[in-house]
Short mmCIF file of C-alpha atoms in Angstrom, two decimals:
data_model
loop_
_atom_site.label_atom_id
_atom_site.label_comp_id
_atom_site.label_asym_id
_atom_site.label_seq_id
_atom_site.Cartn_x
_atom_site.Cartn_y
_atom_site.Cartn_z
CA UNK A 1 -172.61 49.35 -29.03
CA UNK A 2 -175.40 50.44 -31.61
CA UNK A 3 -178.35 48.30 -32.44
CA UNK A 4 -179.25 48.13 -35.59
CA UNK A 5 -182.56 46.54 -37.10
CA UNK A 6 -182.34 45.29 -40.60
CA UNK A 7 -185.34 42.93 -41.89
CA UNK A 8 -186.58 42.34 -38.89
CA UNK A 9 -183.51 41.02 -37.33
CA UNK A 10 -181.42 42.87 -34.39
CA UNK A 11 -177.70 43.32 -34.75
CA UNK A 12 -175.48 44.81 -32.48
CA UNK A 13 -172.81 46.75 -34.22
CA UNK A 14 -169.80 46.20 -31.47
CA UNK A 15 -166.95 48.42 -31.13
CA UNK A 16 -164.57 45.20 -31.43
CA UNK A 17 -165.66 45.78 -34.99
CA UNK A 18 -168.22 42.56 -35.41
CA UNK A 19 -171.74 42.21 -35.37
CA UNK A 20 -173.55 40.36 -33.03
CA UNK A 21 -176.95 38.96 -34.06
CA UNK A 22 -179.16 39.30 -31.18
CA UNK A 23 -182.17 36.98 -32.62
CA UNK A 24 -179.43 34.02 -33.57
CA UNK A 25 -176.92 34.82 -31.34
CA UNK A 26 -174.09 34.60 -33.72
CA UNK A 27 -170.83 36.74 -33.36
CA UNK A 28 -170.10 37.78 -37.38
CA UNK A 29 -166.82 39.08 -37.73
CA UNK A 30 -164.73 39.33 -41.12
CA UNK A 31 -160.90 40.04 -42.03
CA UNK A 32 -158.74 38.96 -39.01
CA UNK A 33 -155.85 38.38 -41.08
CA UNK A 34 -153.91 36.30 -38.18
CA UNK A 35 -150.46 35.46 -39.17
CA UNK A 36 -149.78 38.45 -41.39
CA UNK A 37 -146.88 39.29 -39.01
CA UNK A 38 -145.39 36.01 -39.66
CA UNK A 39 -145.56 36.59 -43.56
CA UNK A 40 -143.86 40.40 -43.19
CA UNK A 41 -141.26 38.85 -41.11
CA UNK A 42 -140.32 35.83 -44.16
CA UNK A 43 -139.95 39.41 -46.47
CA UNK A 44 -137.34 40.89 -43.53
CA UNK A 45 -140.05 43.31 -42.18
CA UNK A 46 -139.86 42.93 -38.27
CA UNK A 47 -143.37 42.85 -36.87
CA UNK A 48 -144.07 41.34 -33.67
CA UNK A 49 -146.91 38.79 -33.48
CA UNK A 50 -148.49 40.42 -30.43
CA UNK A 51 -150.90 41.85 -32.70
CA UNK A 52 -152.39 39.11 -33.49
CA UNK A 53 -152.33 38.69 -29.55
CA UNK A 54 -153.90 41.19 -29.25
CA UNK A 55 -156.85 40.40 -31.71
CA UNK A 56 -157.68 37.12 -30.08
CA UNK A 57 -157.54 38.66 -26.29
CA UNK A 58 -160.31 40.90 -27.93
CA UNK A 59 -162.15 38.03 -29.49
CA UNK A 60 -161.95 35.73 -26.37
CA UNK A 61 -163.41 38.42 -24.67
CA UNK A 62 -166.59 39.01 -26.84
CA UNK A 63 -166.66 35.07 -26.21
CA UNK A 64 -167.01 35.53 -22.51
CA UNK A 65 -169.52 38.68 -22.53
CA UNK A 66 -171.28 37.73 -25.28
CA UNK A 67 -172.10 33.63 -24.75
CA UNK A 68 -173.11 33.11 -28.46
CA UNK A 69 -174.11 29.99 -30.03
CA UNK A 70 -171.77 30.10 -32.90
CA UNK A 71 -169.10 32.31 -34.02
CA UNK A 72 -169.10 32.77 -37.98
CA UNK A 73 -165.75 34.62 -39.82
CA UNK A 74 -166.73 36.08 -42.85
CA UNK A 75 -163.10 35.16 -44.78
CA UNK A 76 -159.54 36.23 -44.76
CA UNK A 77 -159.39 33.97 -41.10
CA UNK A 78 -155.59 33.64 -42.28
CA UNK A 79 -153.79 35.97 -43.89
CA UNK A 80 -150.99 33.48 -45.92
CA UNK A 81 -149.22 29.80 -45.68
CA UNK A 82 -148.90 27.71 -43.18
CA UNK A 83 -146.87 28.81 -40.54
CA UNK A 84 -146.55 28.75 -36.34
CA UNK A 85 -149.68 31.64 -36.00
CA UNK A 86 -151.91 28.74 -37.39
CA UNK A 87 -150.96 26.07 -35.19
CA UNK A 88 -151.50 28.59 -32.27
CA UNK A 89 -154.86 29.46 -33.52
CA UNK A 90 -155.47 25.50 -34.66
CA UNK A 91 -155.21 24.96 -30.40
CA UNK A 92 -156.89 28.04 -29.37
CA UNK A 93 -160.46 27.37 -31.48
CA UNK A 94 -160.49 23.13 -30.65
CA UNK A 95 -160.15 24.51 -26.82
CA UNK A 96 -163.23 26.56 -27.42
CA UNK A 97 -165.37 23.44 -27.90
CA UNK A 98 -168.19 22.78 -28.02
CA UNK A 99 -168.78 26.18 -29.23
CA UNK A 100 -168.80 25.69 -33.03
CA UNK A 101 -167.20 28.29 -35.60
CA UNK A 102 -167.97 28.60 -39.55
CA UNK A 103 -165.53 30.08 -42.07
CA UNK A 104 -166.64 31.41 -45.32
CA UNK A 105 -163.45 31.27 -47.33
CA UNK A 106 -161.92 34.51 -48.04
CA UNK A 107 -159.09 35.06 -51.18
CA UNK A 108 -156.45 34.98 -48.00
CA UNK A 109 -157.33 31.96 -46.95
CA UNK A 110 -155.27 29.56 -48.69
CA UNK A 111 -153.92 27.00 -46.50
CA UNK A 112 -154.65 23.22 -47.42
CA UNK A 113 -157.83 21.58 -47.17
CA UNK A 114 -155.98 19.09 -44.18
CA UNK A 115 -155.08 22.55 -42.42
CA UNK A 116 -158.77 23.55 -41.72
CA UNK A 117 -159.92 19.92 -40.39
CA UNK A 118 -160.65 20.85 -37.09
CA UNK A 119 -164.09 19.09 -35.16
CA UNK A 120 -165.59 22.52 -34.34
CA UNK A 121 -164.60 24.72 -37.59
CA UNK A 122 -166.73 24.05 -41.14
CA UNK A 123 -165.58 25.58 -44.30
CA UNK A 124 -167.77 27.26 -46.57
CA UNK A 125 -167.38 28.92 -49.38
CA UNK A 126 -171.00 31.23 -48.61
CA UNK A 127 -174.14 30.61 -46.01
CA UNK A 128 -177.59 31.74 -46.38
CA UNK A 129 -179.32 32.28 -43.27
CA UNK A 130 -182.43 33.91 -43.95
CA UNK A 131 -182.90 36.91 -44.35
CA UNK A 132 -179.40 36.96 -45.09
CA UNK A 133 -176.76 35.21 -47.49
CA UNK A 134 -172.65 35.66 -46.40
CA UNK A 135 -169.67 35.79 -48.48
CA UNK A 136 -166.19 37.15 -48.19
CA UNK A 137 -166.45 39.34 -51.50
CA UNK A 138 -169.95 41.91 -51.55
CA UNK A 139 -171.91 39.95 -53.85
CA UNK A 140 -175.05 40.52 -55.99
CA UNK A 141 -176.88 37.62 -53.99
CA UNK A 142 -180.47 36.48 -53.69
CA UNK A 143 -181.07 37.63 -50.25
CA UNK A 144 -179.37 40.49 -48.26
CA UNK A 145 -175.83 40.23 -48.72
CA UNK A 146 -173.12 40.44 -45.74
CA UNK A 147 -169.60 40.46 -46.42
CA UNK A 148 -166.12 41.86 -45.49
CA UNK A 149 -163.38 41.86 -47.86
CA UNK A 150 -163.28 45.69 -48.43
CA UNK A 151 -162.44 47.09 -44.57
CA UNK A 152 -164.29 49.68 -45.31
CA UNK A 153 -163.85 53.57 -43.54
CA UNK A 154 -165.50 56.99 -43.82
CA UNK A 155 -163.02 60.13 -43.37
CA UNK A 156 -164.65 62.19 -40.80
CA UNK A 157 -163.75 66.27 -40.76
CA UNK A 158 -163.60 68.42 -37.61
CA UNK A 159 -163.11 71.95 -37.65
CA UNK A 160 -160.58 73.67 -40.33
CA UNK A 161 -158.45 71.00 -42.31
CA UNK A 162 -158.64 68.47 -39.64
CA UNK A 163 -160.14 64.99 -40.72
CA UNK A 164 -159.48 61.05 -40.13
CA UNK A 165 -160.23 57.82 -41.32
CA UNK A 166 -162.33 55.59 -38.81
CA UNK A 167 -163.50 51.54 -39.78
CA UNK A 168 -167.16 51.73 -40.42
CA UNK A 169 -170.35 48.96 -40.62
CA UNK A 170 -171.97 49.92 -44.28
CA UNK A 171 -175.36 48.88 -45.39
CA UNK A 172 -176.59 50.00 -48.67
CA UNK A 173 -179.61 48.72 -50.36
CA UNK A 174 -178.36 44.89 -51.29
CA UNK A 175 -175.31 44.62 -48.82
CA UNK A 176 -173.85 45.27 -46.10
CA UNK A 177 -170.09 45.07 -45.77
CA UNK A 178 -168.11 44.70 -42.19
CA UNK A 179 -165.25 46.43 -41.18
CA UNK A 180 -162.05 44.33 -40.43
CA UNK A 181 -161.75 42.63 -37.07
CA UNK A 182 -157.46 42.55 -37.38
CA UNK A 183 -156.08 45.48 -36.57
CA UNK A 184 -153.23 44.87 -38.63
CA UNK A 185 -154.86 45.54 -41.35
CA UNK A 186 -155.64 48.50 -43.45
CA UNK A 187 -159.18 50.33 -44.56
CA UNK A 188 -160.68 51.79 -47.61
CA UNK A 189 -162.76 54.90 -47.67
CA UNK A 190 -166.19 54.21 -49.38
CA UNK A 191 -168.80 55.63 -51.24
CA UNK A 192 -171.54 56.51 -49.41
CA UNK A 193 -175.28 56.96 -50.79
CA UNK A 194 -177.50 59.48 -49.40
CA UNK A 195 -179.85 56.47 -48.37
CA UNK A 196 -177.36 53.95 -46.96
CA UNK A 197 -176.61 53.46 -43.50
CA UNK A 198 -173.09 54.06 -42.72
CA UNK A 199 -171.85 53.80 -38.91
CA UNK A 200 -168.16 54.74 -37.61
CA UNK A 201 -165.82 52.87 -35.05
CA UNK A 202 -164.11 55.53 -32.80
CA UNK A 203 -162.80 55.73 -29.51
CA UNK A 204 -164.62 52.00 -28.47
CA UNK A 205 -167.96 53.65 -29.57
CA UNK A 206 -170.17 52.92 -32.44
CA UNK A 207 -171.54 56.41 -33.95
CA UNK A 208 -174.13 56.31 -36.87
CA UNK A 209 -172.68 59.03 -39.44
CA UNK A 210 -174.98 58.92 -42.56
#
């Protein structure tokens, strides 16, 4: 965990790959991508949905340790159409109740509008909360942007030719961008300003790199 103060606000930049805001207690997270598996296995690709299983183990657990009052997904909930992963998930967040979760609509989420009515979910399509406006896509926005979208990395190099990619939190001077919560999902290396703040997810640490 690495705290992080940004405008006077405290966010804790989990190794789960989320952000939890300390002064709101809100868990942000952005690009779980749940029932991808189900759309590579329509093409003939064989993945197993335990992945996903995988990703909401993790997220029921940041639930339980972290008790916060709302839990905000910052787009690309679900990954394609309708199929059993969303039913699954359509149980699993009305059982959570009365805990109450926003979705900012991401370009992946394109179920229908019936799909999403569920008491404890709203869907947005952005959400200011001061200091701080939240999309899917970084936008040019009148506050501080967050977003996701990108799943953004940094290529770290050891000694000799050695190097690898690692998920990474960004904040530059207008936005910040999240990395992806799903791991089924891949990243996208970055540039990286001298004067932005750039933090790396490895081994179930978060390490500030820049």
């Amino acid at each position: 965990m690495q705290l992080y103060e940004l405008f006077g606000q405290r966010l804790r930049l989990l190794p789960e790959k989320g952000i939890f805001w300390e002064d709101k207690k809100y868990l942000i997270l952005s690009d779980l991508h749940l029932g991808k598996a189900g759309h590579f296995r329509k093409s003939g690709i064989p993945i197993s949905d335990l992945i996903h299983s995988k990703d909401m183990l993790t997220l029921d657990r940041l639930i339980a340790k972290l008790q916060p009052e709302e839990v905000i997904f910052l787009g690309d909930l679900f990954h394609s159409d309708h199929n059993q992963g969303w039913e699954i998930f359509r149980r699993w967040i009305k059982s959570k109740a009365p805990l109450s979760f926003r979705l900012i609509l991401g370009n992946h989420d394109i179920l229908d509008e019936r799909s999403y009515r569920i008491p404890n979910l709203e869907v947005l399509e952005s959400l200011k909360l001061e200091p701080f406006e939240l999309t899917h896509v970084p936008e040019e926005t009148e506050l501080y942007n967050l977003a996701g979208h990108i799943h953004p990395a940094v290529r770290m190099r050891g000694k000799g030719l050695q190097s690898i990619q690692l998920p990474c939190f960004y904040f530059g001077e207008r936005h910040a961008i999240l990395p992806a919560f799903g791991n089924f999902t891949g990243t996208a290396k970055i540039k990286i300003k001298k004067q932005d703040a750039v933090f790396a997810v490895a081994d179930q640490k978060v390490v500030k790199v820049n």
